[in-house]
mmCIF file of C-alpha atoms in Angstrom:
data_model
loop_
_atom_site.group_PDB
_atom_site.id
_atom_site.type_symbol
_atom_site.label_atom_id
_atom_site.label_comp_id
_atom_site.label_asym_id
_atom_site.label_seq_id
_atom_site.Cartn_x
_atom_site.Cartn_y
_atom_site.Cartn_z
ATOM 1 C CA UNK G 1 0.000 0.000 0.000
ATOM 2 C CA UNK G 2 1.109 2.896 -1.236
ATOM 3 C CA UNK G 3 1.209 6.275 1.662
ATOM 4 C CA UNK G 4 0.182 9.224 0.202
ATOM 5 C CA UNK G 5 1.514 11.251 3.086
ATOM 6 C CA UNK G 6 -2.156 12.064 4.233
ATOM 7 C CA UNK G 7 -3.145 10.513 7.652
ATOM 8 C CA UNK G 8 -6.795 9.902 6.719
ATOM 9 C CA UNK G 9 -7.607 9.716 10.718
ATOM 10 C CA UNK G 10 -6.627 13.169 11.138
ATOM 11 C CA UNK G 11 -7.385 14.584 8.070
ATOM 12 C CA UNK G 12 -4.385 16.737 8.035
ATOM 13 C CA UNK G 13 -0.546 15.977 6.640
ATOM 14 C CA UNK G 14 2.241 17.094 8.461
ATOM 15 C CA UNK G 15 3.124 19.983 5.477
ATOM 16 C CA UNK G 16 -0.813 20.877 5.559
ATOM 17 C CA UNK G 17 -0.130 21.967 9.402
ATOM 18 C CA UNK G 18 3.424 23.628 8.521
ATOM 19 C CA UNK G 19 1.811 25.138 5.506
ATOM 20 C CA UNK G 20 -1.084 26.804 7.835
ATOM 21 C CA UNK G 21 1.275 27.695 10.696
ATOM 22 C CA UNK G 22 2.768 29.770 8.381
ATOM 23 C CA UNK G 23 -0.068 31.360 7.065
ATOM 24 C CA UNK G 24 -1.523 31.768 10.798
ATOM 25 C CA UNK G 25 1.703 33.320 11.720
ATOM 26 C CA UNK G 26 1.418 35.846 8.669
ATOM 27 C CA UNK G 27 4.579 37.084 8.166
ATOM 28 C CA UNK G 28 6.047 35.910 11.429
ATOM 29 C CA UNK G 29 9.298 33.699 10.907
ATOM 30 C CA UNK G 30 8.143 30.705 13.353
ATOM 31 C CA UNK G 31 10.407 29.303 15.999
ATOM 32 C CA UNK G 32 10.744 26.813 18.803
ATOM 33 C CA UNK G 33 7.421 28.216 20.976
ATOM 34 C CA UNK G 34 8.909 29.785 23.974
ATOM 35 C CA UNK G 35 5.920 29.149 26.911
ATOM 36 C CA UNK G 36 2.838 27.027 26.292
ATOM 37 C CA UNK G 37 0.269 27.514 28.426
ATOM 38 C CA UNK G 38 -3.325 25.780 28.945
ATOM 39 C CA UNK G 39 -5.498 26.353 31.774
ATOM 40 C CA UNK G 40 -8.123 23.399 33.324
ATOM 41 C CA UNK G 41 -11.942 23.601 33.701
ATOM 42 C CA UNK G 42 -13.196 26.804 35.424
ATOM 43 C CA UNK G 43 -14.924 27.022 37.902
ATOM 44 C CA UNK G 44 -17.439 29.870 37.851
ATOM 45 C CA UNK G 45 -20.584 30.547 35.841
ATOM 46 C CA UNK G 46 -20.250 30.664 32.726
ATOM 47 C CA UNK G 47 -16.823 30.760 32.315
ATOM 48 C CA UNK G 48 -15.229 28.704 29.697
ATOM 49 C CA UNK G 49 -14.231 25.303 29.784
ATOM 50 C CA UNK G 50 -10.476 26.062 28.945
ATOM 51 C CA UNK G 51 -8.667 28.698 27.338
ATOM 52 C CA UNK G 52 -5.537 26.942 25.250
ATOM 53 C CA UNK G 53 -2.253 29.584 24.174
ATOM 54 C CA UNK G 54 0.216 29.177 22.116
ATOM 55 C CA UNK G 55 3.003 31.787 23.001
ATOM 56 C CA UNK G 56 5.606 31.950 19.482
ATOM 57 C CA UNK G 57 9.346 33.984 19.835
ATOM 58 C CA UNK G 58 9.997 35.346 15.784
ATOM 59 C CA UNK G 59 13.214 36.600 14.799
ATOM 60 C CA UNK G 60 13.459 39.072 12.247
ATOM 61 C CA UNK G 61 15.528 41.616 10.032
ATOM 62 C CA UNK G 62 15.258 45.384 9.532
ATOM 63 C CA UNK G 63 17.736 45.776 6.977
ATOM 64 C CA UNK G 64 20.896 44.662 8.400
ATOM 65 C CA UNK G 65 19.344 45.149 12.729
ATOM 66 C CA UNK G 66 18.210 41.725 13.874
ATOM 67 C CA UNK G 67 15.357 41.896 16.292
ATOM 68 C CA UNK G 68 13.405 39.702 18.273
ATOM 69 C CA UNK G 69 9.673 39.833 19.215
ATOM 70 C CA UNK G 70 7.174 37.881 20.310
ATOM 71 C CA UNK G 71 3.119 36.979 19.992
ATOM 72 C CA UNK G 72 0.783 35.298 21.791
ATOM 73 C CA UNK G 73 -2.708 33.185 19.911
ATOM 74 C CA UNK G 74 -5.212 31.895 21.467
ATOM 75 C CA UNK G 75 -7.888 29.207 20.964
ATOM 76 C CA UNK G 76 -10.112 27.461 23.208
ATOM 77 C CA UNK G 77 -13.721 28.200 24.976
ATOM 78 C CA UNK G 78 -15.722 25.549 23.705
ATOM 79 C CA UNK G 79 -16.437 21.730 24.670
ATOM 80 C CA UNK G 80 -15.619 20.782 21.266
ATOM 81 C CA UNK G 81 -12.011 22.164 21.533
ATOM 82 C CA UNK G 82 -11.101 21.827 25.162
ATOM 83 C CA UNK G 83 -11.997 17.563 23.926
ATOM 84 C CA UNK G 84 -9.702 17.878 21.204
ATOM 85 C CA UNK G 85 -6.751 19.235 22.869
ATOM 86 C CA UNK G 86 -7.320 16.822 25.528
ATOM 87 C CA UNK G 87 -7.562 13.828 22.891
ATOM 88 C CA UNK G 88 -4.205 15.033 21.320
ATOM 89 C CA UNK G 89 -2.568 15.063 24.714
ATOM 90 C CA UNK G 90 0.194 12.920 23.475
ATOM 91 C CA UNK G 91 1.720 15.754 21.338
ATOM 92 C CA UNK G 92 3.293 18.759 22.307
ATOM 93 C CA UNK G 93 0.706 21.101 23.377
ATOM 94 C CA UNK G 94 1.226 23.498 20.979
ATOM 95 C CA UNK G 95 1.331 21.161 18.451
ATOM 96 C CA UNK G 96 -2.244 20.023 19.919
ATOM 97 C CA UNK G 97 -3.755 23.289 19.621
ATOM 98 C CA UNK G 98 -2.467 23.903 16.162
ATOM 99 C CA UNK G 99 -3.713 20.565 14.693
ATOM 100 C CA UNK G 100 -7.426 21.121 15.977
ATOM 101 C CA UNK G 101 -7.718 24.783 15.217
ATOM 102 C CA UNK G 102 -6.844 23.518 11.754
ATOM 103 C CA UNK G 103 -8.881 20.496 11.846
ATOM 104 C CA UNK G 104 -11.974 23.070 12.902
ATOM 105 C CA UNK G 105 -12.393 22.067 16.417
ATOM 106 C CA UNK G 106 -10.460 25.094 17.953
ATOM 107 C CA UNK G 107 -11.311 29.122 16.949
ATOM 108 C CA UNK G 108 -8.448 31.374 17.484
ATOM 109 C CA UNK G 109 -10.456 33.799 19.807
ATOM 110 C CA UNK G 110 -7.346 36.294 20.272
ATOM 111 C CA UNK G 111 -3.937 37.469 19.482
ATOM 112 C CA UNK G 112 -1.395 39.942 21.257
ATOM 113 C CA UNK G 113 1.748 40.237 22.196
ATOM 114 C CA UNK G 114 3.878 38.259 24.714
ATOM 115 C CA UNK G 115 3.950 39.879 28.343
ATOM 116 C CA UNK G 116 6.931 41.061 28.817
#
């Protein structure tokens, strides 16, 4: 049998996530994800189940100046995604949250900047 490079289980390939990591990231250059950071059920009404961040450090060039920055996305407050994440626990966490935002489970429900 011949592998087409497609997990059909997950519906995603491996380049499918790279290639929309990169396009998430805009024009970003992605590196090694400095902090990951998921928070458990909460307790209070209404709140959301969990809130899953993935927290990126970018490296880039202004003409010859290297700088550094960094920016935070962040997915989560439904059943549907919290389950996903949870499913995926296996993986790096940010590699968790990436593959079921793409796979539709997971909205990104904000972006900013890293605290400093």
């Amino acid at each position: 049998m011949e592998h087409t490079g497609k997990d059909e289980d997950q519906g995603l390939d491996r380049r499918s996530v790279l290639r929309r990591g990169a396009v998430l990231g805009g024009a970003l250059v992605w590196t090694a994800p400095a902090v990951q950071t998921i928070a458990g059920p909460a307790f209070a009404s209404g709140s959301p189940r969990c809130t899953a961040e993935v927290e990126a450090s970018y490296t880039y060039y202004e003409g010859r100046v290297k700088k550094t920055g960094c920016v935070v996305y962040r997915f989560g407050d439904t059943a549907e995604c919290c389950d996903c994440i949870e499913k995926l626990s296996a993986l790096p966490l940010p590699v968790a949250i990436l593959a079921c935002a793409f796979g539709g489970k997971c909205t990104m429900v904000g972006k900013g900047t890293c605290a400093a």
